[in-house]
XYZ file of C-alpha atoms in Angstrom:
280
model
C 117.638 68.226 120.837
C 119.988 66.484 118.055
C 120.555 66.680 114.942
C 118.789 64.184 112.644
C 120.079 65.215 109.007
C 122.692 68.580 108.462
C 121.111 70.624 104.845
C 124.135 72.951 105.237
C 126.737 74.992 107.551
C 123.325 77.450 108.441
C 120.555 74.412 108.415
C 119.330 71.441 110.083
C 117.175 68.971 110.519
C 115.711 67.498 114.246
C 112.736 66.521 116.258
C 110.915 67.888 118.798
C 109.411 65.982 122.028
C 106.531 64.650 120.245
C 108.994 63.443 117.345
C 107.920 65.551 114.845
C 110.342 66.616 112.805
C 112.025 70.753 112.609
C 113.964 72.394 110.154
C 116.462 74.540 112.426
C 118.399 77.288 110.689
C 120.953 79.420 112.469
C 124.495 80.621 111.506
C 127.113 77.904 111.606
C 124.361 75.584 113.123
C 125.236 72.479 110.913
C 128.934 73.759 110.368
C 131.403 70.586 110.635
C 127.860 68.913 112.548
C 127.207 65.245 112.247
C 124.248 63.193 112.970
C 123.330 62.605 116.297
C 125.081 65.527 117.801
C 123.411 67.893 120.141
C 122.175 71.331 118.897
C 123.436 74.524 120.503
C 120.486 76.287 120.719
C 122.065 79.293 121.185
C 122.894 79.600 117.935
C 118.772 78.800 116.531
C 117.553 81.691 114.906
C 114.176 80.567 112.838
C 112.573 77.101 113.567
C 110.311 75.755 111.138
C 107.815 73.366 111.051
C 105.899 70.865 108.582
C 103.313 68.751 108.744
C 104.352 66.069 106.475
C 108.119 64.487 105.543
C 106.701 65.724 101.771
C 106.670 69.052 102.500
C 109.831 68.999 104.803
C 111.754 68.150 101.965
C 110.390 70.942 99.645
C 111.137 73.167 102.547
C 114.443 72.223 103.179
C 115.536 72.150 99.647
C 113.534 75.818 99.400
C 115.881 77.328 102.541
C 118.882 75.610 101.643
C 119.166 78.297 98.821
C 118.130 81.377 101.276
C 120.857 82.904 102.582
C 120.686 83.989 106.590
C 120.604 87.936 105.506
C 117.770 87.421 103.373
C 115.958 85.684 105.845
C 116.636 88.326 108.517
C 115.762 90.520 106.078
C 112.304 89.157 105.345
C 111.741 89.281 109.111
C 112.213 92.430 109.685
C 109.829 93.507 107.267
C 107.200 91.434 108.313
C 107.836 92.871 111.654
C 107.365 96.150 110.661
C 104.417 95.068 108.535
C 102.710 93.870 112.037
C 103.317 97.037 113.677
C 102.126 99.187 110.853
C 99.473 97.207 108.828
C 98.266 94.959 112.286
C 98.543 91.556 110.648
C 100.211 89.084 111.906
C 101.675 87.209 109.201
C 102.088 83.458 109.223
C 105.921 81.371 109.122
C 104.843 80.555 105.204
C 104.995 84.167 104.291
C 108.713 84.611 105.933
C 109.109 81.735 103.365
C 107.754 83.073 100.874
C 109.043 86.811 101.104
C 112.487 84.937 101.903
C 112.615 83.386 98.765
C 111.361 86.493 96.649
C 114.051 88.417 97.679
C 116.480 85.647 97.196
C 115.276 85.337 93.549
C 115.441 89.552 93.197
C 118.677 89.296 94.270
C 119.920 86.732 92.080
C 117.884 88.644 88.869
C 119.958 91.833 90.263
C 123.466 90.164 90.351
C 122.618 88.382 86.840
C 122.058 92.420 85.407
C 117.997 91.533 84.731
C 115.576 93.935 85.099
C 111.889 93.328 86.318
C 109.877 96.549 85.064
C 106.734 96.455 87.351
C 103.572 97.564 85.480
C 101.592 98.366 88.546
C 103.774 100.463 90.272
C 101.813 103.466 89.967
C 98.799 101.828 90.813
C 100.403 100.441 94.317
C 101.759 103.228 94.888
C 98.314 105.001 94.836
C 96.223 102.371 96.270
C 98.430 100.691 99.068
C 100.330 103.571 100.180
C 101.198 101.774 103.453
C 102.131 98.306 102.039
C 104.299 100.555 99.304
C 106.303 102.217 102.457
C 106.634 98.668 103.731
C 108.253 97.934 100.465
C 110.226 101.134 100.421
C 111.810 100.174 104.147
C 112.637 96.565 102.800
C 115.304 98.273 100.192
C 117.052 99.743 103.082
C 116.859 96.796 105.017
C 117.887 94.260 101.887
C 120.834 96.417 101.261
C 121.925 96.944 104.922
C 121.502 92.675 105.587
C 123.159 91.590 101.874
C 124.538 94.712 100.790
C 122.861 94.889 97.189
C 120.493 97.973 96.579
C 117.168 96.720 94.718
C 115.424 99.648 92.120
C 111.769 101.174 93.087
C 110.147 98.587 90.799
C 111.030 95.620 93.485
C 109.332 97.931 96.309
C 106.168 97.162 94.343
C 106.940 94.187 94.316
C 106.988 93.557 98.063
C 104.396 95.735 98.614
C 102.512 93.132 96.592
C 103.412 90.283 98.259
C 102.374 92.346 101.521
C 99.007 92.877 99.934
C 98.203 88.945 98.857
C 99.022 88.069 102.190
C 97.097 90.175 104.090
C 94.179 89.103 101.397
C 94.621 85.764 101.910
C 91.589 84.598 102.995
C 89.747 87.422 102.217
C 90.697 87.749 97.973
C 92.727 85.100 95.745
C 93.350 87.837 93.344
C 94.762 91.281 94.495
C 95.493 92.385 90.581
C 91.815 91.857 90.148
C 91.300 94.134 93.261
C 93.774 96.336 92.105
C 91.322 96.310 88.513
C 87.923 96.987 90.526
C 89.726 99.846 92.364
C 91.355 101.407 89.348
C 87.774 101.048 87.257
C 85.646 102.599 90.328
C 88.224 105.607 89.905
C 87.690 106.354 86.715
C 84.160 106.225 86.806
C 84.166 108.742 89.650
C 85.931 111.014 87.849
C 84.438 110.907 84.936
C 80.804 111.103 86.740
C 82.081 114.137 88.573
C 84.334 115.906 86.025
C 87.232 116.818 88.009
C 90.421 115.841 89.297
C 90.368 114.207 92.695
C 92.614 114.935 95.941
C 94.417 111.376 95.619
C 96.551 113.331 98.463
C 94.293 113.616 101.226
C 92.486 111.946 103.842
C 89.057 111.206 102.501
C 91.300 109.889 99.437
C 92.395 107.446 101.815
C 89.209 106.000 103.638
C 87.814 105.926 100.287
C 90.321 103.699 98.836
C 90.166 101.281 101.848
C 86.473 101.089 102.104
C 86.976 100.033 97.990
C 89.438 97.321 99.146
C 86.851 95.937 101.784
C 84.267 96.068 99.115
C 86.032 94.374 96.433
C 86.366 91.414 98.760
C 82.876 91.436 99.777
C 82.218 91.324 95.978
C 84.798 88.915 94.959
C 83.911 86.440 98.038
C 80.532 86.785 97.537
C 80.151 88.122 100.923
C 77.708 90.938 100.482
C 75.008 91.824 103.609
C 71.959 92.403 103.456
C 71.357 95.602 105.225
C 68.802 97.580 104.357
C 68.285 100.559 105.939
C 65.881 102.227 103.829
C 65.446 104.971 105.815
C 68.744 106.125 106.403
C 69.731 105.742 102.631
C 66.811 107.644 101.536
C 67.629 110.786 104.085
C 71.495 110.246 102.560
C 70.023 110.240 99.070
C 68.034 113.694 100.072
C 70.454 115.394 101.570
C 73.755 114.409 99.100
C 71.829 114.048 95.700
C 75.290 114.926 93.467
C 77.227 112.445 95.558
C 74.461 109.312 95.541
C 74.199 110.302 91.843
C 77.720 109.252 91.406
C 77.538 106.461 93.767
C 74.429 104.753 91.750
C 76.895 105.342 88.603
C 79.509 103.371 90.732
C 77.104 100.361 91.895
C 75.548 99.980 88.743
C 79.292 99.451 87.232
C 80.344 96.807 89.777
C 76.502 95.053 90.058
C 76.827 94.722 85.985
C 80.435 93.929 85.526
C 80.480 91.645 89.108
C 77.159 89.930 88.262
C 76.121 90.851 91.908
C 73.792 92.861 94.054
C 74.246 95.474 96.434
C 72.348 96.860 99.170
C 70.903 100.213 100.201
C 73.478 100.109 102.965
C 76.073 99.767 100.271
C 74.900 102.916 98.320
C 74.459 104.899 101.799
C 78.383 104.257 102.655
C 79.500 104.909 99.387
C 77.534 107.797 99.269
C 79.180 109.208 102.438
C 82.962 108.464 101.329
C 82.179 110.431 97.949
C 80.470 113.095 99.314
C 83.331 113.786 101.457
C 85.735 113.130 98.975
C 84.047 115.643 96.042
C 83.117 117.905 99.209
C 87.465 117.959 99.962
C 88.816 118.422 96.666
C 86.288 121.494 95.967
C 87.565 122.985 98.748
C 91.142 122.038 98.161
């Protein structure tokens, strides 16, 4: 493999056997490099690929300003992020994340501050993703050496969350909104604080997250086990009292309908949530 164009000391350009064209970045990979010369490929760390000469050049001009310790930084927490969350994230998110902490870097070094107005919020409802974010500080800081505030560990936690919503929700501070409004309405309905500490807290938050994309895609089933919700109904009356409070909410304010199933579930999650805090 040769090199077809050098971007800088840490980037270049080639082609692979079918002749489409790579952007190849590796430390000192296009250092004192000239066209035509072959690529040690020893030295290839990332290998990137686009499927037009348009975007190529958007994503050559976008690395060019990454530095190699951001990248490596990105990767490792999307690596972790695999392990712990179970996606596997695509090559446009190292991009992506790359260039977000390239740009948090360069705010830090200029002396501006980002103030994050959902931290508290991530922090409660993607407690995982939030971690994630935590263990990119410490690896930002070990790869570049600058230490980012709490505020940018939302911030990647974010960027962890729209990913993983992808193709599931477009807007993840509108899921963030549905969660946050379901919340209060359980609390007020059942007049007491919740255990946002426990287990049940947990499940109930991610069965909110599922249903907020069901809602927001327009994905809602149409189970309807009558049956079942009735003998739920029967046997929880407090907690499907508070769930028909919930569903009413999000069937009025999401111009949608949900099904018996829906109720049953949500049911279940508060009846064990209420059913946990009172005996907290």
């Amino acid at each position: 493999m040769t090199i077809e164009k050098v971007i800088n000391n840490n980037i270049v350009i080639s082609r692979d056997e079918h002749q489409n064209e790579l952007i190849l970045m590796g430390r000192g990979l296009g250092f004192k490099a000239k066209r035509g010369a072959v690529i040690d490929m020893s030295k290839v760390e990332k290998i990137f690929r686009a499927d037009s000469s348009e975007k190529l050049q958007q994503l050559s001009v976008l690395l060019n300003d990454i530095t190699l310790e951001e990248l490596e930084a990105a990767s490792q927490i999307l690596t972790q992020a695999k392990q712990i969350l179970g996606e596997c994230l695509s090559e446009n998110e190292l991009i992506a994340l790359s260039d977000h902490i390239h740009n948090a870097i360069v705010r830090q070094n200029k002396g501006i501050a980002l103030k994050n107005n959902l931290l508290w919020d991530i922090k409660r409802f993607y407690p995982q993703e939030f971690a994630l974010g935590k263990l990119g500080l410490t690896l930002i800081a070990e790869k570049t050496g600058v230490k980012l505030d709490e505020d940018e560990a939302g911030f990647i936690a974010l960027h962890l969350v729209e990913a993983n919503m992808e193709k599931k929700v477009d807007d993840v501070d509108g899921m963030t909104r549905f969660i946050q409004e379901v919340i209060q309405i359980l609390k007020y309905a059942c007049r007491q604080e919740i255990d946002e500490n426990s287990a049940y807290y947990y499940r109930f938050i991610t069965h909110l997250k599922y249903l907020a994309q069901r809602v927001f895609k327009a994905d809602l089933k149409d189970g309807q086990d009558e049956v079942m919700a009735k003998l739920v109904q029967k046997q929880y009356p407090t907690a499907y009292s508070h769930a028909k409070k919930v569903i009413d909410f999000i069937q009025q304010q999401y111009n949608c309908k949900l099904s018996a199933d829906e109720y049953m579930y949500l049911t279940l999650h508060i009846e064990k949530l209420i059913r946990n805090t009172d005996h907290g």
